[in-house]
Amino acid sequence: MRVLGIETSCDETSAAVLDGTGDDATLRSLVILSQDVHRIFGGVVPEIASRAHLTSIVPVVERALADAGVGEIDAVAVTNAPGLVGALLVGVSFAKAFSFARRVPVIGVHHMEGHLFATALEHRDAVPPFTALLVSGGHTLLLDVEAWGRYRLLGKTRDDAAGEAFDKVAKLLGLPYPGGPHVERLAATSDGGDFRFARPMVRRNQIPGDADFYDVSFSGLKTAVLTAVKSSNLDDSRAAIARAFQDAMIDTLVEKTTRAARQFGRPRVVLGGGVACNATLVAAMRERFEPRGVQVFAPSARLATDNAAMIARAGLFHLERGERSPLDLNAFSSQPIPGLVAA
Ligand code: KG4
Ligand code: ZN
């Protein structure tokens, strides 16, 4: 089956063509147009994002179809939740029109389910069962993935998402948006000096039934960074604060992921979302897990951040199960991942 994927949930207009069946599908094309304009404002401006999607969606899809070099498309998969509603609506409206005009089925895809599938497009073995850590600008989810379509939500953030914390800390340090890569680069130049921040929601005596056993929280860490910034000469301590922040964030994520993998005895850990671009995080995960015989998989930067390839792949999974969305498919700012059960 040839699936056209479309992703417009935030500030990337993306289209991709996937060809084949299940985990054997091949990516024929992937086009990602990032909206640079938001840098000026230090964050995504929803109305500007929607208008930019409107301008780009047709050429982006045409480019993806041309690059794929395949004839007919058999189905179209589109992100319809969660995200900015105006931005999502551009992709959803386009996909429905494409479906109607070409007489092919349309399937709505949950953006975070897409992130779960991203790594499998590059690594044959990044398939269930696995422990998943999804760390993006909008979400931080720790999941047990027993099979595709069977997800157990173990933990999430109580406040800021991991990427959001990177972005806010970058702002406090006077670094550009999006801040994650800038914080990582700066952190690599320091050992943290005298700065050390508490690891949020990590205590030795926590047990699996505790509400905070898997959950994370980064607002306190952000406040600790703010206090450090205010009480020091930033030019001297910028890199050390970046390092101390990143160390606390990574230690927390590695510890929570370890608890999940151990509890469910999973042989693999799969990372996803923009923060999975952080090479220091990936290295720390490998250092923790590889001695225990657990493999760690992370997508390349292109598939870690928002892209339509992962949407096409998740869509293919649902299409192969015979699922279709009706032509009144709508966009939703938030919605649970299909197949998700509580811990
Ligand atoms: O998944 P994504 O592209 O968009 C959302 O769905 O939110 O993730 C974007 C987030 C941003 O917060 C960005 O700062 C973060 O990913 N990010 C990083 C790195 N590269 C991107 N965070 C830490 N280290 C990085 N190298
Ligand atoms: Zn995302």
Coordinates of C-alpha atoms and ligand atoms in Angstrom, one line a residue:
M1 CA 0.0 0.0 0.0
R2 CA 1.2 3.5 -0.8
V3 CA 0.3 6.0 1.9
L4 CA 0.6 9.8 1.7
G5 CA 1.3 11.2 5.2
I6 CA 0.6 14.8 6.2
E7 CA 1.7 16.6 9.3
T8 CA 0.8 20.2 10.2
S9 CA 0.2 20.1 14.0
C10 CA 2.7 22.8 15.0
D11 CA 5.3 24.7 13.0
E12 CA 6.4 22.1 10.4
T13 CA 4.5 21.6 7.1
S14 CA 5.4 18.0 6.1
A15 CA 4.4 15.4 3.6
A16 CA 5.8 11.9 3.0
V17 CA 5.1 8.8 0.9
L18 CA 5.5 5.4 2.4
D19 CA 5.2 2.2 0.3
G20 CA 4.8 -1.4 1.4
T21 CA 3.4 -3.3 4.3
G22 CA 3.8 -3.0 8.1
D23 CA 7.4 -2.9 9.4
D24 CA 8.7 -3.7 5.9
A25 CA 7.4 -0.4 4.4
T26 CA 9.9 1.8 2.6
L27 CA 10.0 5.6 2.9
R28 CA 9.8 6.9 -0.7
S29 CA 9.9 10.6 0.1
L30 CA 9.9 13.1 3.0
V31 CA 9.6 16.9 2.7
I32 CA 9.7 19.0 5.9
L33 CA 9.3 22.8 5.7
S34 CA 10.1 24.4 9.0
Q35 CA 8.5 27.8 9.8
D36 CA 11.5 29.9 10.7
V37 CA 9.3 33.0 11.3
H38 CA 8.5 32.0 14.9
R39 CA 12.2 32.6 15.9
I40 CA 11.5 36.3 15.9
F41 CA 8.8 35.8 18.6
G42 CA 10.7 33.3 20.7
G43 CA 7.9 30.7 20.3
V44 CA 5.2 29.4 18.0
V45 CA 2.5 32.0 17.2
P46 CA -0.6 29.9 16.3
E47 CA -2.2 32.2 13.7
I48 CA 1.0 32.7 11.9
A49 CA 1.6 28.9 11.9
S50 CA -1.9 28.3 10.4
R51 CA -1.3 30.8 7.6
A52 CA 2.1 29.5 6.8
H53 CA 0.7 25.9 6.5
L54 CA -2.0 27.3 4.1
T55 CA 0.7 28.8 1.9
S56 CA 3.0 25.7 1.9
I57 CA 0.7 22.7 2.0
V58 CA 0.1 22.3 -1.7
P59 CA 3.7 22.7 -2.8
V60 CA 5.0 20.5 0.0
V61 CA 2.6 17.7 -0.9
E62 CA 3.4 18.1 -4.7
R63 CA 7.1 17.9 -3.9
A64 CA 6.7 14.7 -1.8
L65 CA 4.6 13.1 -4.5
A66 CA 7.1 14.0 -7.2
D67 CA 10.1 12.9 -5.1
A68 CA 8.4 9.5 -4.4
G69 CA 8.2 8.8 -8.1
V70 CA 5.3 6.3 -7.6
G71 CA 2.1 6.4 -9.5
E72 CA -1.1 6.0 -7.6
I73 CA -1.5 6.7 -3.9
D74 CA -3.8 4.3 -2.0
A75 CA -4.6 6.2 1.1
V76 CA -3.9 9.5 2.9
A77 CA -2.9 9.7 6.6
V78 CA -3.1 13.0 8.5
T79 CA -2.4 14.2 12.0
N80 CA -5.7 15.3 13.5
A81 CA -4.7 15.5 17.2
P82 CA -3.2 16.9 19.3
G83 CA -1.8 20.2 18.3
L84 CA -2.8 23.8 17.4
V85 CA -6.3 23.5 16.0
G86 CA -5.9 26.0 13.2
A87 CA -2.7 24.4 12.1
L88 CA -4.1 20.9 12.3
L89 CA -7.2 22.0 10.3
V90 CA -5.0 22.9 7.3
G91 CA -3.7 19.4 7.1
V92 CA -7.0 17.7 7.9
S93 CA -8.9 19.8 5.3
F94 CA -6.2 19.1 2.6
A95 CA -6.3 15.4 3.4
K96 CA -10.1 15.2 3.2
A97 CA -10.1 17.0 -0.2
F98 CA -7.4 14.7 -1.5
S99 CA -9.3 11.7 -0.3
F100 CA -12.6 12.9 -1.9
A101 CA -11.0 13.9 -5.2
R102 CA -8.8 10.8 -5.6
R103 CA -11.4 8.4 -4.1
V104 CA -8.9 7.0 -1.6
P105 CA -9.5 6.4 2.1
V106 CA -8.4 9.0 4.7
I107 CA -7.2 8.1 8.2
G108 CA -6.7 10.5 11.1
V109 CA -3.5 9.9 13.1
H110 CA -2.6 10.8 16.7
H111 CA 0.6 12.9 16.6
M112 CA 2.2 11.1 19.6
E113 CA 1.4 7.6 18.1
G114 CA 3.3 8.9 15.1
H115 CA 6.4 9.7 17.3
L116 CA 6.2 6.1 18.6
F117 CA 6.6 4.7 15.0
A118 CA 9.3 7.1 13.9
T119 CA 12.3 5.0 15.0
A120 CA 11.0 1.8 13.4
L121 CA 11.4 3.5 10.0
E122 CA 15.1 3.5 10.5
H123 CA 15.8 0.6 12.8
R124 CA 14.4 -2.8 12.0
D125 CA 14.5 -3.9 15.6
A126 CA 12.8 -0.8 17.1
V127 CA 9.5 -2.7 17.2
P128 CA 7.3 -3.8 20.2
P129 CA 7.6 -4.9 22.9
F130 CA 9.5 -1.9 24.1
T131 CA 9.6 0.9 26.7
A132 CA 9.0 4.3 25.0
L133 CA 10.1 7.7 26.2
L134 CA 8.5 10.5 24.1
V135 CA 10.1 13.8 24.8
S136 CA 8.9 16.8 22.7
G137 CA 8.1 20.4 23.0
G138 CA 4.5 19.7 24.0
H139 CA 4.6 16.2 25.6
T140 CA 6.6 14.0 27.9
L141 CA 5.2 10.5 27.9
L142 CA 6.6 7.2 29.4
L143 CA 4.8 4.3 27.8
D144 CA 4.9 0.5 27.8
V145 CA 4.4 -0.7 24.3
E146 CA 3.3 -4.3 24.3
A147 CA 2.4 -4.3 20.6
W148 CA 1.6 -1.7 18.0
G149 CA -1.8 -0.3 19.0
R150 CA -1.4 -1.5 22.6
Y151 CA 0.0 1.3 24.8
R152 CA 0.1 1.6 28.6
L153 CA 0.6 5.1 29.8
L154 CA 3.0 4.9 32.8
G155 CA 4.0 8.5 33.4
K156 CA 3.8 12.0 32.1
T157 CA 4.9 15.4 33.1
R158 CA 2.9 17.2 35.8
D159 CA 3.8 20.6 34.3
D160 CA 6.3 21.5 31.6
A161 CA 7.2 19.1 28.8
A162 CA 11.0 18.2 28.6
G163 CA 11.4 20.3 25.4
E164 CA 9.5 23.1 26.8
A165 CA 11.8 23.1 29.8
F166 CA 14.8 23.2 27.5
D167 CA 13.2 26.1 25.6
K168 CA 12.4 28.1 28.7
V169 CA 15.8 27.6 30.3
A170 CA 17.4 28.7 27.0
K171 CA 15.4 31.9 27.2
L172 CA 16.6 32.5 30.8
L173 CA 20.1 32.0 29.6
G174 CA 19.6 34.4 26.7
L175 CA 19.8 31.7 24.0
P176 CA 17.7 31.6 20.8
Y177 CA 14.5 29.6 20.2
P178 CA 14.1 26.7 19.9
G179 CA 16.5 26.3 22.8
G180 CA 17.3 22.6 23.1
P181 CA 20.2 22.4 20.7
H182 CA 21.7 25.6 22.0
V183 CA 21.5 24.4 25.6
E184 CA 23.1 21.1 24.6
R185 CA 26.0 22.8 22.7
L186 CA 26.7 25.1 25.6
A187 CA 26.4 22.4 28.3
A188 CA 29.1 20.4 26.4
T189 CA 31.6 23.2 27.2
S190 CA 31.3 23.0 31.0
D191 CA 31.4 20.4 33.8
G192 CA 28.7 22.4 35.7
G193 CA 31.2 23.9 38.2
D194 CA 29.5 24.5 41.6
F195 CA 26.0 24.3 40.2
R196 CA 23.9 21.2 41.0
F197 CA 20.1 21.0 40.8
A198 CA 17.9 18.5 42.5
R199 CA 16.6 15.6 40.4
P200 CA 12.8 16.3 40.3
M201 CA 10.5 13.5 41.5
V202 CA 13.4 11.0 42.0
R203 CA 13.5 9.5 45.4
R204 CA 15.1 6.2 46.4
N205 CA 12.1 4.9 48.4
Q206 CA 9.5 5.3 45.6
I207 CA 7.6 2.1 44.8
P208 CA 5.6 1.3 41.6
G209 CA 2.2 2.1 43.1
D210 CA 3.3 5.7 43.9
A211 CA 1.8 8.4 41.8
D212 CA 5.2 10.0 41.2
F213 CA 7.0 6.7 40.5
Y214 CA 7.0 7.4 36.7
D215 CA 5.7 11.0 36.5
V216 CA 8.1 13.8 36.0
S217 CA 7.9 17.5 36.8
F218 CA 10.2 20.2 35.4
S219 CA 8.8 23.5 36.7
G220 CA 10.8 23.3 40.0
L221 CA 14.0 22.7 38.0
K222 CA 13.2 25.7 35.8
T223 CA 12.7 27.8 39.0
A224 CA 16.1 26.6 40.3
V225 CA 17.7 27.7 37.1
L226 CA 16.0 31.1 37.4
T227 CA 17.3 31.5 40.9
A228 CA 20.8 30.5 39.8
V229 CA 20.7 33.0 36.9
K230 CA 19.6 35.8 39.2
S231 CA 22.3 35.1 41.8
S232 CA 25.3 34.9 39.5
N233 CA 27.1 36.7 36.7
L234 CA 25.5 35.1 33.7
D235 CA 28.5 35.7 31.4
D236 CA 30.7 33.6 33.8
S237 CA 28.1 30.9 34.6
R238 CA 25.9 30.5 31.6
A239 CA 27.6 27.3 30.4
A240 CA 27.8 25.8 33.9
I241 CA 24.1 26.4 34.5
A242 CA 23.2 24.9 31.1
R243 CA 25.2 21.8 32.1
A244 CA 23.8 21.5 35.5
F245 CA 20.2 21.8 34.1
Q246 CA 20.8 19.3 31.4
D247 CA 22.4 16.8 33.9
A248 CA 19.4 17.0 36.2
M249 CA 16.9 16.6 33.3
I250 CA 18.8 13.6 31.8
D251 CA 19.3 11.8 35.1
T252 CA 15.6 12.1 35.7
L253 CA 14.6 10.8 32.3
V254 CA 17.1 7.9 32.5
E255 CA 15.9 6.9 36.0
K256 CA 12.2 7.0 35.1
T257 CA 12.8 5.0 31.9
T258 CA 14.9 2.5 33.8
R259 CA 12.1 1.9 36.3
A260 CA 9.6 1.3 33.4
A261 CA 11.9 -1.1 31.4
R262 CA 12.7 -3.1 34.6
Q263 CA 9.1 -3.3 35.8
F264 CA 7.9 -4.7 32.4
G265 CA 11.1 -6.6 31.6
R266 CA 11.3 -5.0 28.1
P267 CA 14.4 -5.8 26.0
R268 CA 14.3 -2.5 24.1
V269 CA 14.0 1.2 24.8
V270 CA 12.8 3.5 22.1
L271 CA 13.1 7.3 22.2
G272 CA 11.2 9.8 20.2
G273 CA 10.3 13.5 19.9
G274 CA 12.6 16.5 19.4
V275 CA 14.5 16.1 22.7
A276 CA 15.6 12.7 21.4
C277 CA 17.9 14.7 19.1
N278 CA 20.0 15.4 22.3
A279 CA 23.0 13.2 21.8
T280 CA 24.0 13.5 25.5
L281 CA 20.6 12.0 26.5
V282 CA 20.9 9.2 24.0
A283 CA 24.5 8.4 25.3
A284 CA 23.3 8.4 28.9
M285 CA 20.5 6.0 28.0
R286 CA 22.9 3.7 26.3
E287 CA 25.3 3.8 29.2
R288 CA 22.6 2.8 31.6
F289 CA 20.9 0.2 29.5
E290 CA 23.5 -1.6 27.4
P291 CA 25.3 -3.2 30.3
R292 CA 21.9 -4.7 31.2
G293 CA 21.4 -6.2 27.8
V294 CA 18.7 -3.7 26.8
Q295 CA 19.0 -2.0 23.4
V296 CA 18.4 1.7 23.1
F297 CA 17.0 3.1 19.8
A298 CA 16.7 6.8 18.9
P299 CA 15.6 8.2 15.6
S300 CA 17.8 10.5 13.5
A301 CA 17.2 14.2 14.0
R302 CA 15.0 14.4 10.9
L303 CA 12.6 11.7 12.2
A304 CA 12.9 12.7 15.9
T305 CA 11.3 16.1 15.3
D306 CA 7.9 16.6 13.6
N307 CA 7.6 14.9 10.2
A308 CA 5.0 13.2 8.0
A309 CA 6.9 9.9 7.6
M310 CA 5.9 8.8 11.1
I311 CA 2.3 9.9 10.4
A312 CA 2.3 7.8 7.2
R313 CA 3.7 4.8 9.2
A314 CA 1.1 5.1 12.0
G315 CA -1.6 5.6 9.4
L316 CA -0.5 2.5 7.5
F317 CA -0.8 0.5 10.8
H318 CA -4.5 1.6 11.2
L319 CA -5.3 1.2 7.5
E320 CA -4.0 -2.4 7.6
R321 CA -6.4 -3.1 10.4
G322 CA -9.2 -2.0 8.2
E323 CA -9.7 1.4 9.9
R324 CA -10.9 4.4 8.0
S325 CA -11.9 7.9 9.1
P326 CA -15.2 9.4 7.9
L327 CA -15.1 12.5 5.7
D328 CA -16.3 14.6 8.6
L329 CA -12.9 13.9 10.3
N330 CA -12.1 16.9 12.6
A331 CA -9.1 18.4 14.3
F332 CA -8.7 18.3 18.1
S333 CA -6.2 20.2 20.3
S334 CA -6.0 17.2 22.7
Q335 CA -7.2 13.6 22.6
P336 CA -5.9 10.3 24.1
I337 CA -3.7 8.1 21.9
P338 CA -5.9 5.3 20.5
G339 CA -5.2 2.0 22.1
L340 CA -4.0 3.6 25.3
V341 CA -4.8 2.0 28.7
A342 CA -4.1 3.5 32.1
A343 CA -1.2 2.0 34.1
Ligands
KG4_1 O1 8.9 16.9 18.6 P1 9.2 18.3 18.3 O2 9.9 18.6 17.0 O3 7.9 19.1 18.4 C1 6.9 18.9 19.2 O4 6.0 18.0 18.8 O5 6.8 19.6 20.2 O6 10.1 18.8 19.5 C2 10.6 20.1 19.6 C3 11.4 20.3 20.9 C4 11.8 21.7 21.2 O7 11.4 22.0 22.5 C5 13.3 21.7 21.1 O8 14.0 22.6 21.9 C6 13.7 20.3 21.5 O9 12.6 19.5 20.8 N1 15.0 19.9 21.0 C7 16.0 19.5 21.8 C8 17.1 19.3 21.0 N2 16.7 19.4 19.7 C9 15.4 19.8 19.7 N3 16.1 19.5 23.2 C10 17.2 19.1 23.7 N4 18.4 18.9 23.0 C11 18.4 18.9 21.7 N5 19.5 18.7 21.0
ZN2 ZN 6.0 16.2 17.8

